[in-house]
XYZ file of C-alpha atoms in Angstrom:
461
model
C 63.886 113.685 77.437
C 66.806 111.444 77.602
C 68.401 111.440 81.116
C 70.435 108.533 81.115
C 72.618 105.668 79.318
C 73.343 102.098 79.221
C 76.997 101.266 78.426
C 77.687 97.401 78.720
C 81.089 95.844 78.386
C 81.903 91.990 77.735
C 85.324 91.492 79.093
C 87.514 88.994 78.774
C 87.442 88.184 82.991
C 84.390 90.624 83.832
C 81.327 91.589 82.334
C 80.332 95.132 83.405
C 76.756 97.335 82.848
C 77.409 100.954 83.756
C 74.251 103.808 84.152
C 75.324 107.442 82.807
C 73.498 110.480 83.501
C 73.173 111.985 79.865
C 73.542 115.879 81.908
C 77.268 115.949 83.669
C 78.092 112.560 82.734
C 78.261 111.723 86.133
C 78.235 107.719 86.901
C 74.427 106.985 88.699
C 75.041 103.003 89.160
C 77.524 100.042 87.916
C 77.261 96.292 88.104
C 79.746 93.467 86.973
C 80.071 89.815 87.161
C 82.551 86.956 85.776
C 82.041 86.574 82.113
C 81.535 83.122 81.739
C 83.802 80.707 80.413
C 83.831 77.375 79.016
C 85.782 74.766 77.454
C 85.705 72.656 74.250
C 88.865 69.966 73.405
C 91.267 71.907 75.431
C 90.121 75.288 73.982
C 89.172 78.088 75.913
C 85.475 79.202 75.091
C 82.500 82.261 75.243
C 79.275 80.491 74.666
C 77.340 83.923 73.259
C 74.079 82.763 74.891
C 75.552 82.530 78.263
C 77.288 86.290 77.917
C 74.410 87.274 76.911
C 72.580 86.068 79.902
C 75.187 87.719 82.078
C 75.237 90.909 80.799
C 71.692 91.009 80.504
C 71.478 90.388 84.240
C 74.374 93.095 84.788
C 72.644 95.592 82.760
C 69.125 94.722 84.897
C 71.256 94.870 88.050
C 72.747 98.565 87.079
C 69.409 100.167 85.903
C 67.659 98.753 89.195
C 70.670 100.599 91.191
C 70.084 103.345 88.766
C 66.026 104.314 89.855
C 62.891 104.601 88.238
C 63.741 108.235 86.896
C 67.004 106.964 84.859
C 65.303 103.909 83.452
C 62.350 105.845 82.456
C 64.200 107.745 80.645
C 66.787 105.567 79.594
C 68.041 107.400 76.134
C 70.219 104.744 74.477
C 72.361 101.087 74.869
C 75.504 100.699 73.687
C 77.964 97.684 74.302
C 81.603 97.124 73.924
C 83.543 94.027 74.005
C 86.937 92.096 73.356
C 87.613 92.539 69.912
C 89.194 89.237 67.957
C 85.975 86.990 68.770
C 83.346 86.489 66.321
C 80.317 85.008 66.474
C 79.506 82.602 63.542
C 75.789 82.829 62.593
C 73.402 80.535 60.726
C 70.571 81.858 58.069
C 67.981 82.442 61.569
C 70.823 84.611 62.950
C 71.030 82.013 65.831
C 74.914 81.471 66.757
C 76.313 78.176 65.223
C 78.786 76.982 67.932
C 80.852 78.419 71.135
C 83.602 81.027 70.192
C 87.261 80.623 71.124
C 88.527 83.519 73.099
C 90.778 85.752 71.407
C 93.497 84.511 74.270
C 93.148 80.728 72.780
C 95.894 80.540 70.326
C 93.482 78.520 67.753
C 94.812 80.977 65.155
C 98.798 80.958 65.619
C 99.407 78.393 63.478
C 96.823 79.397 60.429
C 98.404 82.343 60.749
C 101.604 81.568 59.456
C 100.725 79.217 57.212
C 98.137 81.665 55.389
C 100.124 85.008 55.641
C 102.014 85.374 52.303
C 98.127 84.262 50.510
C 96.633 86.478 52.474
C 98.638 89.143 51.747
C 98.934 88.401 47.763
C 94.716 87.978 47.578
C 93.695 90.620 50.238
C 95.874 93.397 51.168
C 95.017 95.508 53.777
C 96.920 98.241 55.353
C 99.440 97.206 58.515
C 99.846 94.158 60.275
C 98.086 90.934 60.488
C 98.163 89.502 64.641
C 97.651 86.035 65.058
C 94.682 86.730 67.418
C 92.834 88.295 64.226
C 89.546 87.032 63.764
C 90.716 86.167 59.834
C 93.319 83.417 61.314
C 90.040 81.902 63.784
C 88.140 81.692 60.838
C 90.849 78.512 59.364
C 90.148 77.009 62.497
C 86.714 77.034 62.193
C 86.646 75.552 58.573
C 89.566 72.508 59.633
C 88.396 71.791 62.889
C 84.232 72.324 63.101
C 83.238 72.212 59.316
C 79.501 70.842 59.817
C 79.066 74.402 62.112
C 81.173 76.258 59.106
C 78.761 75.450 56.695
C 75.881 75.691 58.781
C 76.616 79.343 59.157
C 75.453 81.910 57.257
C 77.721 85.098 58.573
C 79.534 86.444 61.462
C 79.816 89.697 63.838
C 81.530 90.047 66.825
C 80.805 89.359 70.038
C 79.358 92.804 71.247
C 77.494 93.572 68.301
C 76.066 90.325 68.267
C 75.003 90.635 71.866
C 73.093 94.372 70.594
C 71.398 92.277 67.556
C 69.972 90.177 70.226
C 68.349 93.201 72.085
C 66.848 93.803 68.202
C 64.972 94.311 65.938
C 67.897 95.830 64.320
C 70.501 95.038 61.294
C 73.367 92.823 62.090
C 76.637 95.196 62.039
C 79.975 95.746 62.819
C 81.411 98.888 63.793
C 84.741 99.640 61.949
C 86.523 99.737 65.541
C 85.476 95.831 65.534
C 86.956 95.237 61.929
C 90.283 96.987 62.165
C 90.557 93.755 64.564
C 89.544 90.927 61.879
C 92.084 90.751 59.393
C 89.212 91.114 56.826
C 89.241 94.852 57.046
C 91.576 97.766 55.354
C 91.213 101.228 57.776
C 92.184 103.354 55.168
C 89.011 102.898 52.617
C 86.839 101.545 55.563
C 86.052 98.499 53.342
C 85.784 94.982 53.638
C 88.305 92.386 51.551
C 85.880 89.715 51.415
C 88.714 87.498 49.109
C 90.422 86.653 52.689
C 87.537 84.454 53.528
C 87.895 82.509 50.385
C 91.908 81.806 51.241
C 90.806 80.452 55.075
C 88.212 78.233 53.383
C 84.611 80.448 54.439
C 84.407 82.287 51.332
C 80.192 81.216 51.383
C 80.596 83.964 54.818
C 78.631 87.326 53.773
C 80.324 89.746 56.250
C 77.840 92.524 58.190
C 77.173 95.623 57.579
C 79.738 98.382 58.411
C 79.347 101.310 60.236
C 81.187 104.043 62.576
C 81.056 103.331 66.476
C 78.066 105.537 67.701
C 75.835 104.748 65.255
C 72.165 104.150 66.061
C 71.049 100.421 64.507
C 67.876 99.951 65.910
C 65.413 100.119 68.382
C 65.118 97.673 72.266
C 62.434 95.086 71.600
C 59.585 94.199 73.625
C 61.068 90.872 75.182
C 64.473 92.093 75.276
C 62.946 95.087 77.265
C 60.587 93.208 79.080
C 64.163 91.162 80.456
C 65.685 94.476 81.286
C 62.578 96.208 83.433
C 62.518 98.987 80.778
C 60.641 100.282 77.889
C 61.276 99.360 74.081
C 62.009 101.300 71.269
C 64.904 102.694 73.196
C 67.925 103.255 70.313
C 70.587 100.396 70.185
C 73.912 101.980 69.649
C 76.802 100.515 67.975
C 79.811 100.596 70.093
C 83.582 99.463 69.756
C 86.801 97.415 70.626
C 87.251 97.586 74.554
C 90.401 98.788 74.831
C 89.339 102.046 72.310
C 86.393 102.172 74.156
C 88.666 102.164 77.277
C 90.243 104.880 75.659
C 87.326 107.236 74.742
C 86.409 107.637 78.170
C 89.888 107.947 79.281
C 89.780 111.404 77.099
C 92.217 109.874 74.201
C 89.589 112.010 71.426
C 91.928 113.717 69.597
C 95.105 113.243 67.140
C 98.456 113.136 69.144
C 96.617 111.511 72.189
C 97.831 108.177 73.436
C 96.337 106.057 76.250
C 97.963 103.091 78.423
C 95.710 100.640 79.771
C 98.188 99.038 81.967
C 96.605 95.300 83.066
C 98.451 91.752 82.311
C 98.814 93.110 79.136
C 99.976 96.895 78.782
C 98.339 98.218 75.955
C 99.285 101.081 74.023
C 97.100 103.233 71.946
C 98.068 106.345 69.746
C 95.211 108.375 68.254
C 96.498 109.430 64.841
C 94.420 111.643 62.020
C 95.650 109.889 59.474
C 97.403 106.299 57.657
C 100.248 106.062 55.783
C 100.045 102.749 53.861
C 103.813 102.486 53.780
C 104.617 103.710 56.796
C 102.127 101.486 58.833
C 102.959 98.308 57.121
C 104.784 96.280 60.018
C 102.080 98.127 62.638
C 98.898 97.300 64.621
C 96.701 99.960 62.836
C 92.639 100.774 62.444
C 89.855 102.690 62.897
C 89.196 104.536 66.344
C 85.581 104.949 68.113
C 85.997 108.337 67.055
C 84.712 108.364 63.270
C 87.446 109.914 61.155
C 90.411 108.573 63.176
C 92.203 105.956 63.428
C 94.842 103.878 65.959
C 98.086 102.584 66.059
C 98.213 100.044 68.572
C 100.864 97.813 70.359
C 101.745 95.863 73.695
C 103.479 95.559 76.931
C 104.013 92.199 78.394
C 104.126 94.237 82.342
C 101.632 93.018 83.993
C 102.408 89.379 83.289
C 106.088 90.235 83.834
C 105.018 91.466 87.534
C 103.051 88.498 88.320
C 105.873 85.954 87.316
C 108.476 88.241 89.374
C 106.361 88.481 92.614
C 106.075 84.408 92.426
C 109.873 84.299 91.593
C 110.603 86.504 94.623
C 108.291 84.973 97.430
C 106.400 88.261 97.431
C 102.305 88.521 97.641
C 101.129 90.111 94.411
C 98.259 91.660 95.641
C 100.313 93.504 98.225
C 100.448 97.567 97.309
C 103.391 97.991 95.337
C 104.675 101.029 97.259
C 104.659 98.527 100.156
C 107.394 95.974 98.497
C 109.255 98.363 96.898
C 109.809 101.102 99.919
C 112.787 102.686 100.398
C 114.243 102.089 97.162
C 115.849 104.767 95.040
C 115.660 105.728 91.560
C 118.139 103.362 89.458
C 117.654 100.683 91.653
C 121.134 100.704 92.832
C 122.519 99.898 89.485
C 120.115 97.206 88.436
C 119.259 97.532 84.826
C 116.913 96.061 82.447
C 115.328 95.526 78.823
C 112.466 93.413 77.450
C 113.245 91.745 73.654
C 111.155 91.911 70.920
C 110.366 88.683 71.326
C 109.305 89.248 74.626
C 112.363 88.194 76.788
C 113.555 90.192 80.171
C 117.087 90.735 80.469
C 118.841 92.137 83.881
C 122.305 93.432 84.379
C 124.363 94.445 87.025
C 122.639 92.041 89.521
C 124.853 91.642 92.418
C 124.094 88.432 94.380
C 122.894 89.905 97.516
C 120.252 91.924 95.825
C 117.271 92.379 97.274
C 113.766 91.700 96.431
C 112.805 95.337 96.406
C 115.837 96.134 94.350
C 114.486 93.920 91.585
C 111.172 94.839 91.726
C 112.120 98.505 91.345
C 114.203 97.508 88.556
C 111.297 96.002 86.785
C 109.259 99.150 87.755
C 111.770 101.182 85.402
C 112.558 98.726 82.944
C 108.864 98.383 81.655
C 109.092 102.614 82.222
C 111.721 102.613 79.555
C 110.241 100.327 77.086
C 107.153 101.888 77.131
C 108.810 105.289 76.142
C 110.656 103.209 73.377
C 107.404 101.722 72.182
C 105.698 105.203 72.091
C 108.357 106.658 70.342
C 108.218 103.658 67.451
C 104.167 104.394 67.364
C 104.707 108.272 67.177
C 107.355 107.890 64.482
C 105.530 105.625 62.433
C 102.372 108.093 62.738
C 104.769 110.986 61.956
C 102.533 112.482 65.406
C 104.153 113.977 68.710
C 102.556 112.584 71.989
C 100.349 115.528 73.386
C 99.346 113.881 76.024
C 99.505 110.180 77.688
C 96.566 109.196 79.763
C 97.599 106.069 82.323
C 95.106 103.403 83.730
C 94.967 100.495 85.247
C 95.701 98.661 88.476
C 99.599 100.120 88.633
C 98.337 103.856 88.607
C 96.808 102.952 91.989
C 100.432 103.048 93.270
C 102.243 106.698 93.731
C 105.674 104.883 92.982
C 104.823 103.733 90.025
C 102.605 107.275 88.829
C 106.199 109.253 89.736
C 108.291 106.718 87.420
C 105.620 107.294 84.650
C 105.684 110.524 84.923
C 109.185 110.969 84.987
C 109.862 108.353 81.490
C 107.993 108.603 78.955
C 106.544 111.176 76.164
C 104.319 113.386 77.026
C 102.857 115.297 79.407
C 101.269 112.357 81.811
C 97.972 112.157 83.726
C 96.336 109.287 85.534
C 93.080 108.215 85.089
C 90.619 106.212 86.907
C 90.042 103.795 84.100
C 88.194 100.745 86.677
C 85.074 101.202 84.284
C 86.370 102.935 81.509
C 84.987 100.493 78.589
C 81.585 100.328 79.745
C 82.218 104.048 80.259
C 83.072 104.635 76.663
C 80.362 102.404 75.439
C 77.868 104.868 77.345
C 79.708 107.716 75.722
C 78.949 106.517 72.323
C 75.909 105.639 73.190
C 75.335 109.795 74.254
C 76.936 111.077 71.336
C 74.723 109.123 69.036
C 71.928 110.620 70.488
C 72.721 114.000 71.662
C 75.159 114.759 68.816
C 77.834 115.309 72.326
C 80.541 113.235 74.012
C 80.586 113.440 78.157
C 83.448 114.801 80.077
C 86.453 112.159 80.653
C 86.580 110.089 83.587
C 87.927 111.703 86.046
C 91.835 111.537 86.907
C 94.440 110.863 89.654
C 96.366 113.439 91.019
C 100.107 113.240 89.470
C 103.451 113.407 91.349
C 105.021 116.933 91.708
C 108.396 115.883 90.653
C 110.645 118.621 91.379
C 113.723 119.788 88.537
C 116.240 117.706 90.781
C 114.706 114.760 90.828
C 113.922 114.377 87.086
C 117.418 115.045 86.486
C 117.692 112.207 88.866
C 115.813 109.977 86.885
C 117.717 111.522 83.547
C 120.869 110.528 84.625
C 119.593 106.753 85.833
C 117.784 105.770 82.948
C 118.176 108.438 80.185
């Protein structure tokens, strides 16, 4: 009898293993450790054999903190990783070359360049982001063309990693495709004539399948690495961030979850695509078979950083320390971020204070958050139910009672630290108890009384 599960996450900064008991759910041991990174002409690098050796040694590291009754009984493996990085594979299955993080810009300028041929050859249903693994693929065929034509196809990164833990077919769940630029959520197909327009249309592209599907079976070397039996079932997982989500409790249609990090992502949990309606949006396939995403971002966290350096003030410092004593409107500071990204303040006066401006930042990103999840629920034609928080930020109690006072929804705050290697386990329980575990569990919430959300109505609408 299954009695636990293996949920393994390659970050982008952080590779984490997590150990789930398959009864309550509860968390029985977690390890994590810097995903490696390299470099290669200036470009910003996974090499897939040293992830794998890290999250191999993550994954022995949780099961050993786990005990001998877990890893006996170890039920199923699942992994999870960042989403836009594939892994370019030769006829042997043996990776080709180093991968360029999703975060390396190699695909900006293919991009635009291949957009309108794209689009005329291979339509698929929303948008197209630079970071797509579609736009990587041109820079593979311009810039390493002997390793282009050495390989054979491609996965991503995560599945790849659970290939290597084989024997087992090479796949990619749909979570994974929604993020290539090759794939069109609606019909859960592949448009193969994309690879032809980027110049590696000799690429056969994996196998599809739904996140939580079992693929195969823990070898004996693989097992042999991990202190564990084989033949334990290798589960296809997802994208992080839906992942991320999964465990957060974002599992049904109207749900939306905010991973709030350097980047604040946004995630609305939709039953169903409109092709027309979606066309200028992030959309795809969620870890939950059957539904499907509309995603966008945040630039908060990075905004925070920059500001703390601006204002002499210590980053790591708890936010409720800098901005104490500071009251809702930030004394008439106000604030909006650009489409393209830009941070406008108004009605600074000179002798403004550090705090002043931080709160003001606090709110502004409040506000265009609620904007942004107003754009994603009108474009799903869904109402917010409810709007799960995570992330560093949710740590503070100013920032949880600004949340909670703008935005959509009714708000709760999770403890998200692990939530992607959580969600990896989750799948990995579903697949093979036909069951999903409880959610992680969540922060308490501010008890904002009438007065003071009239307050923050009449600040910042």
């Amino acid at each position: 009898m299954s009695t636990a599960f293996l949920g393994i996450d390659v970050g982008t900064t952080r590779t984490k293993a997590v150990v789930l008991g398959s009864g309550d759910g509860a968390l029985l041991a977690a390890a994590a450790a810097p995903t490696p990174q390299g470099e290669d002409d200036g470009i910003a690098v996974h090499s897939p054999a040293a992830v794998r050796a890290v999250a191999l040694d993550v994954a022995r590291r949780a099961l050993s903190d786990a005990g001998p009754e877990a890893r006996a009984g170890l039920g199923g493996i699942a992994v999870t990783s960042v989403g836009e990085e594939a892994v370019l594979l030769d006829g042997a299955g043996r990776p080709v070359g180093d991968v360029p993080t999703w975060f390396s810009g190699v695909g900006s300028a293919p991009a635009r360049e291949h957009a309108a041929e794209l689009d005329r050859r291979a339509p698929v249903t929303g948008l197209r982001h630079p970071e797509y693994t579609v736009h990587a693929l041109a820079w593979w065929a311009r810039s390493r063309p002997g390793a282009t034509r050495a390989a054979a196809t491609l996965t991503d990164l995560g599945s790849w990693l659970l290939s290597s833990l084989g024997p087992g077919d090479l796949v990619m769940d749909h979570s994974h495709a929604s993020r290539t630029g090759l794939f069109d959520a609606p019909t859960r197909s592949w448009r193969a004539e994309a690879l032809d327009v980027v110049g590696t249309g000799h690429l056969a592209l994996p196998r599809l399948v739904p996140s939580g599907t079992v693929i195969g079976e823990l070898g004996g070397d693989p097992a042999a690495e991990l202190g564990i039996a084989a033949g334990i079932p290798l589960v296809s997982g997802g994208h992080d961030h839906f992942c991320g989500a999964l465990a957060a409790g974002a599992r049904s249609p109207g749900d939306l979850f905010v991973s709030a990090g350097t980047s604040e992502a946004h995630l609305l949990v939709t039953d169903c695509l409109d092709p027309a309606a979606t066309a200028g949006s992030e959309v795809g396939c969620f870890v939950t078979d059957g539904l499907y995403y509309l995603h966008a971002a945040l630039p908060s966290g990075a905004l925070y950083l920059t500001w703390t350096g601006l204002l002499g003030l210590d980053p790591s410092a708890p936010l409720d320390d800098l901005i104490a004593g500071e009251p809702v409107g930030s004394r008439g500071v106000r604030g909006r971020i650009s489409a393209d990204r830009r941070l406008t303040l108004d009605g600074v006066p000179l002798d403004v204070a550090p705090a002043t401006l931080l709160r003001a930042l606090m709110e502004t990103t409040a506000v265009a958050s609620r904007e942004l999840t107003r754009d994603l629920s009108r474009v799903a034609g869904r109402a917010v139910g409810q709007r799960l928080l995570g992330g560093r930020p949710a740590e503070s109690a100013t920032w949880r009672e600004i949340r909670a006072a703008i935005g959509e929804g009714a708000a709760a705050f999770v403890d998200a630290q692990e939530a992607t290697a959580l969600g990896a386990a989750h799948l990995a329980v579903r697949a093979v108890t036909g069951r999903l575990p409880p959610p992680v569990p969540r922060r308490p919430g501010p008890e904002l009384s009438p007065e003071r959300r009239q307050e923050y109505g009449r600040a910042l609408g």
